[in-house]
mmCIF file of C-alpha atoms and ligand atoms in Angstrom:
data_model
loop_
_atom_site.group_PDB
_atom_site.id
_atom_site.type_symbol
_atom_site.label_atom_id
_atom_site.label_comp_id
_atom_site.label_asym_id
_atom_site.label_seq_id
_atom_site.Cartn_x
_atom_site.Cartn_y
_atom_site.Cartn_z
ATOM 1 C CA MET A 1150 49.991 108.988 85.347
ATOM 2 C CA ARG A 1151 47.259 110.558 83.343
ATOM 3 C CA PHE A 1152 47.921 111.646 79.723
ATOM 4 C CA GLU A 1153 45.570 113.741 77.658
ATOM 5 C CA ALA A 1154 45.998 114.952 74.072
ATOM 6 C CA LEU A 1155 44.306 117.789 72.226
ATOM 7 C CA SER A 1156 44.348 117.158 68.490
ATOM 8 C CA VAL A 1157 42.315 117.512 65.304
ATOM 9 C CA PHE A 1158 43.019 113.796 64.744
ATOM 10 C CA PRO A 1159 42.216 112.305 68.172
ATOM 11 C CA GLU A 1160 41.697 108.854 66.689
ATOM 12 C CA VAL A 1161 45.393 108.304 65.725
ATOM 13 C CA PHE A 1162 46.541 107.545 69.269
ATOM 14 C CA SER A 1163 44.699 104.389 70.318
ATOM 15 C CA PRO A 1164 46.104 101.890 67.708
ATOM 16 C CA TYR A 1165 49.508 102.420 69.274
ATOM 17 C CA LEU A 1166 48.540 103.003 72.916
ATOM 18 C CA ASP A 1167 46.177 99.985 73.086
ATOM 19 C CA ALA A 1168 48.799 97.529 71.783
ATOM 20 C CA SER A 1169 51.636 95.628 73.353
ATOM 21 C CA ILE A 1170 53.439 97.030 76.421
ATOM 22 C CA MET A 1171 51.525 100.297 76.287
ATOM 23 C CA GLY A 1172 48.175 98.511 76.105
ATOM 24 C CA ARG A 1173 49.125 96.291 79.037
ATOM 25 C CA ALA A 1174 50.346 99.211 81.082
ATOM 26 C CA GLN A 1175 47.067 101.032 80.387
ATOM 27 C CA ARG A 1176 44.908 98.015 81.362
ATOM 28 C CA SER A 1177 46.846 97.521 84.558
ATOM 29 C CA GLY A 1178 46.383 101.171 85.611
ATOM 30 C CA VAL A 1179 49.992 102.371 85.105
ATOM 31 C CA PHE A 1180 48.592 105.179 83.031
ATOM 32 C CA SER A 1181 45.366 106.410 81.459
ATOM 33 C CA PHE A 1182 44.858 108.249 78.278
ATOM 34 C CA GLU A 1183 42.186 110.438 76.706
ATOM 35 C CA ALA A 1184 42.277 112.350 73.393
ATOM 36 C CA TYR A 1185 40.070 115.418 72.836
ATOM 37 C CA ASP A 1186 39.043 116.765 69.474
ATOM 38 C CA LEU A 1187 40.089 120.400 69.161
ATOM 39 C CA ARG A 1188 37.167 121.033 66.858
ATOM 40 C CA ASP A 1189 34.879 120.603 69.843
ATOM 41 C CA TRP A 1190 35.986 124.100 70.946
ATOM 42 C CA THR A 1191 35.039 125.890 67.672
ATOM 43 C CA HIS A 1192 31.801 127.851 67.230
ATOM 44 C CA ASP A 1193 31.302 127.971 63.433
ATOM 45 C CA ARG A 1194 29.452 125.577 61.157
ATOM 46 C CA HIS A 1195 32.715 124.351 59.539
ATOM 47 C CA ARG A 1196 34.454 123.813 62.945
ATOM 48 C CA THR A 1197 37.414 125.875 61.738
ATOM 49 C CA VAL A 1198 40.659 125.573 63.671
ATOM 50 C CA ASP A 1199 43.094 127.349 61.291
ATOM 51 C CA ASP A 1200 43.416 130.687 59.554
ATOM 52 C CA ALA A 1201 45.818 132.540 57.190
ATOM 53 C CA PRO A 1202 48.935 134.184 58.692
ATOM 54 C CA PHE A 1203 49.100 137.943 59.192
ATOM 55 C CA GLY A 1204 51.831 139.345 56.884
ATOM 56 C CA GLY A 1205 51.110 136.756 54.206
ATOM 57 C CA GLY A 1206 52.962 133.600 53.398
ATOM 58 C CA GLN A 1207 52.326 129.974 52.624
ATOM 59 C CA GLY A 1208 50.043 127.703 54.639
ATOM 60 C CA MET A 1209 47.637 128.083 57.455
ATOM 61 C CA LEU A 1210 48.156 128.539 61.216
ATOM 62 C CA MET A 1211 46.216 127.185 64.117
ATOM 63 C CA LYS A 1212 43.936 129.917 65.587
ATOM 64 C CA PRO A 1213 44.413 130.809 69.215
ATOM 65 C CA ALA A 1214 40.725 130.686 70.411
ATOM 66 C CA PRO A 1215 39.938 126.894 70.211
ATOM 67 C CA ILE A 1216 43.222 126.006 71.970
ATOM 68 C CA PHE A 1217 42.781 128.636 74.698
ATOM 69 C CA GLU A 1218 39.125 127.661 75.255
ATOM 70 C CA ALA A 1219 39.976 123.953 75.297
ATOM 71 C CA LEU A 1220 42.693 124.438 77.896
ATOM 72 C CA ASP A 1221 40.501 126.693 80.065
ATOM 73 C CA GLU A 1222 37.985 123.900 80.216
ATOM 74 C CA LEU A 1223 40.331 120.904 80.483
ATOM 75 C CA SER A 1224 42.464 122.534 83.231
ATOM 76 C CA LEU A 1225 39.402 122.679 85.452
ATOM 77 C CA ASN A 1226 38.632 118.937 84.970
ATOM 78 C CA GLY A 1227 40.183 116.438 87.465
ATOM 79 C CA SER A 1228 41.928 116.972 90.732
ATOM 80 C CA SER A 1229 45.122 118.514 89.546
ATOM 81 C CA SER A 1230 45.901 121.014 86.786
ATOM 82 C CA PRO A 1231 47.815 119.400 83.885
ATOM 83 C CA HIS A 1232 51.432 119.956 82.898
ATOM 84 C CA VAL A 1233 50.941 121.354 79.405
ATOM 85 C CA VAL A 1234 53.298 120.211 76.650
ATOM 86 C CA PHE A 1235 53.408 121.688 73.097
ATOM 87 C CA PHE A 1236 55.456 120.314 70.184
ATOM 88 C CA SER A 1237 57.505 122.283 67.725
ATOM 89 C CA PRO A 1238 60.805 121.904 65.875
ATOM 90 C CA CYS A 1239 61.737 125.062 67.785
ATOM 91 C CA GLY A 1240 61.271 123.382 71.174
ATOM 92 C CA GLN A 1241 63.697 121.873 73.690
ATOM 93 C CA ARG A 1242 65.193 118.715 72.327
ATOM 94 C CA PHE A 1243 63.447 115.696 73.898
ATOM 95 C CA ASP A 1244 65.854 113.232 75.468
ATOM 96 C CA GLN A 1245 65.930 110.688 78.289
ATOM 97 C CA ARG A 1246 66.513 113.390 80.892
ATOM 98 C CA VAL A 1247 63.313 115.184 79.858
ATOM 99 C CA ALA A 1248 61.461 111.823 79.832
ATOM 100 C CA GLU A 1249 62.657 111.247 83.472
ATOM 101 C CA ARG A 1250 61.451 114.772 84.492
ATOM 102 C CA LEU A 1251 58.025 114.230 82.854
ATOM 103 C CA ALA A 1252 57.667 110.828 84.522
ATOM 104 C CA THR A 1253 57.343 112.655 87.883
ATOM 105 C CA LYS A 1254 54.169 114.526 86.703
ATOM 106 C CA GLU A 1255 50.724 113.446 87.676
ATOM 107 C CA ARG A 1256 48.832 114.678 84.638
ATOM 108 C CA ILE A 1257 50.287 115.787 81.254
ATOM 109 C CA LEU A 1258 48.223 117.420 78.529
ATOM 110 C CA PHE A 1259 49.816 117.302 74.994
ATOM 111 C CA VAL A 1260 48.731 119.975 72.563
ATOM 112 C CA CYS A 1261 49.307 118.614 69.021
ATOM 113 C CA GLY A 1262 49.568 121.307 66.303
ATOM 114 C CA ARG A 1263 48.896 120.660 62.709
ATOM 115 C CA TYR A 1264 49.248 122.871 59.566
ATOM 116 C CA GLU A 1265 52.259 125.187 59.214
ATOM 117 C CA GLY A 1266 52.299 126.218 62.861
ATOM 118 C CA ILE A 1267 50.482 127.762 65.756
ATOM 119 C CA ASP A 1268 49.651 131.439 66.571
ATOM 120 C CA GLU A 1269 52.594 132.492 68.734
ATOM 121 C CA ARG A 1270 50.301 133.665 71.599
ATOM 122 C CA VAL A 1271 49.200 130.063 72.301
ATOM 123 C CA TYR A 1272 52.725 129.210 73.522
ATOM 124 C CA THR A 1273 52.034 131.366 76.648
ATOM 125 C CA LEU A 1274 50.035 128.307 77.785
ATOM 126 C CA ALA A 1275 52.959 125.898 77.605
ATOM 127 C CA ASP A 1276 54.890 124.468 80.497
ATOM 128 C CA ASP A 1277 57.173 122.765 78.000
ATOM 129 C CA VAL A 1278 57.659 123.103 74.260
ATOM 130 C CA LEU A 1279 59.466 119.914 72.973
ATOM 131 C CA SER A 1280 61.060 118.888 69.692
ATOM 132 C CA ILE A 1281 61.723 115.176 69.024
ATOM 133 C CA GLY A 1282 64.500 115.978 66.538
ATOM 134 C CA ASP A 1283 65.833 118.185 63.773
ATOM 135 C CA TYR A 1284 63.234 117.296 61.102
ATOM 136 C CA VAL A 1285 59.680 118.609 60.374
ATOM 137 C CA LEU A 1286 56.669 116.418 60.992
ATOM 138 C CA THR A 1287 53.190 117.197 59.727
ATOM 139 C CA GLY A 1288 51.853 117.439 63.221
ATOM 140 C CA GLY A 1289 52.590 116.826 66.906
ATOM 141 C CA GLU A 1290 50.669 113.525 67.257
ATOM 142 C CA LEU A 1291 53.641 111.320 66.518
ATOM 143 C CA ALA A 1292 55.826 113.442 68.777
ATOM 144 C CA ALA A 1293 53.266 112.949 71.624
ATOM 145 C CA LEU A 1294 53.311 109.222 71.103
ATOM 146 C CA VAL A 1295 57.118 109.211 71.182
ATOM 147 C CA VAL A 1296 57.131 111.158 74.417
ATOM 148 C CA MET A 1297 54.381 109.022 76.064
ATOM 149 C CA ASP A 1298 56.215 105.793 75.087
ATOM 150 C CA ALA A 1299 59.501 106.941 76.542
ATOM 151 C CA VAL A 1300 57.760 108.188 79.779
ATOM 152 C CA VAL A 1301 55.507 105.128 80.296
ATOM 153 C CA ARG A 1302 58.397 102.731 80.300
ATOM 154 C CA LEU A 1303 59.906 104.635 83.177
ATOM 155 C CA LEU A 1304 56.772 104.308 85.332
ATOM 156 C CA PRO A 1305 56.730 101.548 88.047
ATOM 157 C CA GLY A 1306 55.045 98.411 86.784
ATOM 158 C CA ALA A 1307 55.076 99.302 83.051
ATOM 159 C CA LEU A 1308 57.770 96.814 82.134
ATOM 160 C CA GLY A 1309 57.567 93.243 83.271
ATOM 161 C CA ASP A 1310 61.169 93.273 84.541
ATOM 162 C CA GLU A 1311 61.672 96.262 86.861
ATOM 163 C CA LEU A 1312 65.381 96.318 86.157
ATOM 164 C CA SER A 1313 65.216 96.571 82.431
ATOM 165 C CA ALA A 1314 64.399 100.350 82.389
ATOM 166 C CA VAL A 1315 67.606 101.067 84.324
ATOM 167 C CA ASP A 1316 70.368 99.106 82.676
ATOM 168 C CA GLU A 1317 70.092 100.815 79.322
ATOM 169 C CA SER A 1318 71.509 103.364 77.004
ATOM 170 C CA PHE A 1319 71.368 106.823 78.465
ATOM 171 C CA SER A 1320 70.430 105.557 81.919
ATOM 172 C CA SER A 1321 73.673 103.671 82.387
ATOM 173 C CA GLU A 1322 75.985 106.608 83.238
ATOM 174 C CA GLY A 1323 75.289 108.232 79.972
ATOM 175 C CA LEU A 1324 76.775 105.501 77.700
ATOM 176 C CA LEU A 1325 75.155 103.593 74.844
ATOM 177 C CA GLU A 1326 74.115 100.096 75.760
ATOM 178 C CA TYR A 1327 76.560 97.146 75.272
ATOM 179 C CA ALA A 1328 75.983 94.541 72.597
ATOM 180 C CA GLN A 1329 73.835 91.631 73.485
ATOM 181 C CA TYR A 1330 73.481 88.087 72.100
ATOM 182 C CA THR A 1331 71.182 85.072 72.394
ATOM 183 C CA ARG A 1332 71.391 81.519 71.116
ATOM 184 C CA PRO A 1333 72.841 80.117 68.965
ATOM 185 C CA ALA A 1334 76.452 80.807 70.102
ATOM 186 C CA SER A 1335 77.594 80.626 66.482
ATOM 187 C CA TYR A 1336 75.476 81.751 63.543
ATOM 188 C CA ARG A 1337 76.476 82.125 59.857
ATOM 189 C CA GLY A 1338 80.101 82.234 60.899
ATOM 190 C CA MET A 1339 79.569 84.858 63.581
ATOM 191 C CA ASP A 1340 80.501 83.924 67.088
ATOM 192 C CA VAL A 1341 79.247 85.271 70.367
ATOM 193 C CA PRO A 1342 82.236 86.741 72.319
ATOM 194 C CA GLU A 1343 83.707 83.885 74.391
ATOM 195 C CA VAL A 1344 83.576 85.675 77.680
ATOM 196 C CA LEU A 1345 79.801 85.863 77.600
ATOM 197 C CA LEU A 1346 79.618 82.019 77.496
ATOM 198 C CA SER A 1347 82.092 81.700 80.466
ATOM 199 C CA GLY A 1348 79.667 82.150 83.311
ATOM 200 C CA ASP A 1349 82.218 84.438 85.016
ATOM 201 C CA HIS A 1350 79.986 87.339 86.099
ATOM 202 C CA ALA A 1351 82.805 89.733 86.973
ATOM 203 C CA LYS A 1352 84.390 89.199 83.531
ATOM 204 C CA VAL A 1353 81.035 89.613 81.789
ATOM 205 C CA ARG A 1354 80.466 92.926 83.680
ATOM 206 C CA GLU A 1355 83.921 94.164 82.696
ATOM 207 C CA TRP A 1356 83.382 93.192 79.008
ATOM 208 C CA ARG A 1357 80.034 94.904 78.885
ATOM 209 C CA ARG A 1358 81.388 98.128 80.345
ATOM 210 C CA ARG A 1359 84.271 98.148 77.827
ATOM 211 C CA ASN A 1360 81.941 97.377 74.978
ATOM 212 C CA ALA A 1361 79.598 100.201 76.035
ATOM 213 C CA LEU A 1362 82.571 102.584 76.144
ATOM 214 C CA GLU A 1363 83.834 101.410 72.786
ATOM 215 C CA ARG A 1364 80.431 101.790 71.047
ATOM 216 C CA THR A 1365 79.905 105.223 72.540
ATOM 217 C CA ALA A 1366 83.314 106.418 71.475
ATOM 218 C CA LEU A 1367 82.703 105.108 67.939
ATOM 219 C CA TRP A 1368 79.060 106.060 67.391
ATOM 220 C CA ARG A 1369 78.237 108.875 69.785
ATOM 221 C CA PRO A 1370 81.505 110.546 70.902
ATOM 222 C CA ASP A 1371 79.428 113.657 71.863
ATOM 223 C CA LEU A 1372 78.051 111.590 74.857
ATOM 224 C CA LEU A 1373 81.505 110.933 76.354
ATOM 225 C CA GLU A 1374 81.842 114.485 77.678
ATOM 226 C CA SER A 1375 78.958 114.177 80.176
ATOM 227 C CA ALA A 1376 79.275 110.446 80.787
ATOM 228 C CA ARG A 1377 80.359 109.318 84.299
ATOM 229 C CA LEU A 1378 83.779 107.684 83.632
ATOM 230 C CA THR A 1379 86.792 106.795 85.699
ATOM 231 C CA ASP A 1380 90.158 108.315 84.551
ATOM 232 C CA GLU A 1381 91.192 104.951 83.126
ATOM 233 C CA GLU A 1382 87.910 104.667 81.185
ATOM 234 C CA ARG A 1383 88.330 108.090 79.801
ATOM 235 C CA LEU A 1384 91.801 107.232 78.527
ATOM 236 C CA PHE A 1385 90.433 103.998 76.952
ATOM 237 C CA ALA A 1386 87.599 105.937 75.245
ATOM 238 C CA GLN A 1387 90.175 108.428 73.887
ATOM 239 C CA ASP A 1388 92.268 105.539 72.567
ATOM 240 C CA VAL A 1389 89.247 104.095 70.765
ATOM 241 C CA LEU A 1390 88.469 107.512 69.267
ATOM 242 C CA ARG A 1391 92.100 107.949 68.087
ATOM 243 C CA SER A 1392 92.374 104.472 66.527
ATOM 244 C CA ASP A 1393 89.026 104.997 64.743
ATOM 245 C CA GLY A 1394 90.402 108.208 63.231
ATOM 246 C CA ASP A 1395 93.621 106.366 62.209
ATOM 247 C CA ASP A 1396 91.556 103.588 60.577
ATOM 248 C CA ARG A 1397 89.692 106.095 58.447
ATOM 249 C CA HIS A 1398 92.873 107.772 57.249
ATOM 250 C CA GLU A 1399 94.582 104.527 56.210
HETATM 251 N N1 ADE B 1356 56.127 119.169 64.957
HETATM 252 C C1 ADE B 1356 56.682 119.266 63.663
HETATM 253 N N2 ADE B 1356 57.950 118.817 63.728
HETATM 254 C C2 ADE B 1356 58.209 118.402 65.000
HETATM 255 C C3 ADE B 1356 59.398 117.886 65.616
HETATM 256 N N3 ADE B 1356 60.512 117.671 64.977
HETATM 257 N N4 ADE B 1356 59.365 117.709 66.915
HETATM 258 C C4 ADE B 1356 58.206 117.935 67.589
HETATM 259 N N5 ADE B 1356 57.100 118.473 67.084
HETATM 260 C C5 ADE B 1356 57.086 118.725 65.764
#
């Protein structure tokens, strides 16, 4: 996988991407990354990338020309044309399904806006416009890092243990992940559930599934609708939901 980012702060990416799992994945060739400075596609002495909005209003907008020209040039580089991703609070909500879809691409170019927004005509260049949540960031750089992180850990060889990307919240039939514990078995009066110490793998599997169902019903009931559940599991989840409601009204 090749990632590229177009930004007026191209230096912000490497401290994160060169560290830890992302750094190791990069060094072992799972992905490569290059950031480009949008100002390299300006033609004035001040390297201007923004301008005031037509119709008036607060703030500055990113001008179309530098972004169009950068994409003209960058699209011609390399063997395949990039999948172009923009960021905006107006975009499609980024989630695990979108991460899985992006993980199938060969080359992704992230366009990171700053200032109050981008000239609307620039979005005609986008293959995807993504939002990482209902809040407003000062720019798309953090959003690009969030997306890269979620995509990289899905790529073969990125995580030491190939299984760990699978058995997790949102991959495991749309449920939140079950609770996990390590030693000691008792800490500050809190005991690890007995069944996890039993060595009975079937019982452990059953406990984890119930625990995942319980947590999802309590914390993210919106996920239950699209989760893959048996009839019995669905009834159990509804029971959890009902008794949580009862608790709150007591
Ligand atoms: N740019 C500004 N806010 C954003 C958000 N919530 N998601 C993606 N890009 C953004």
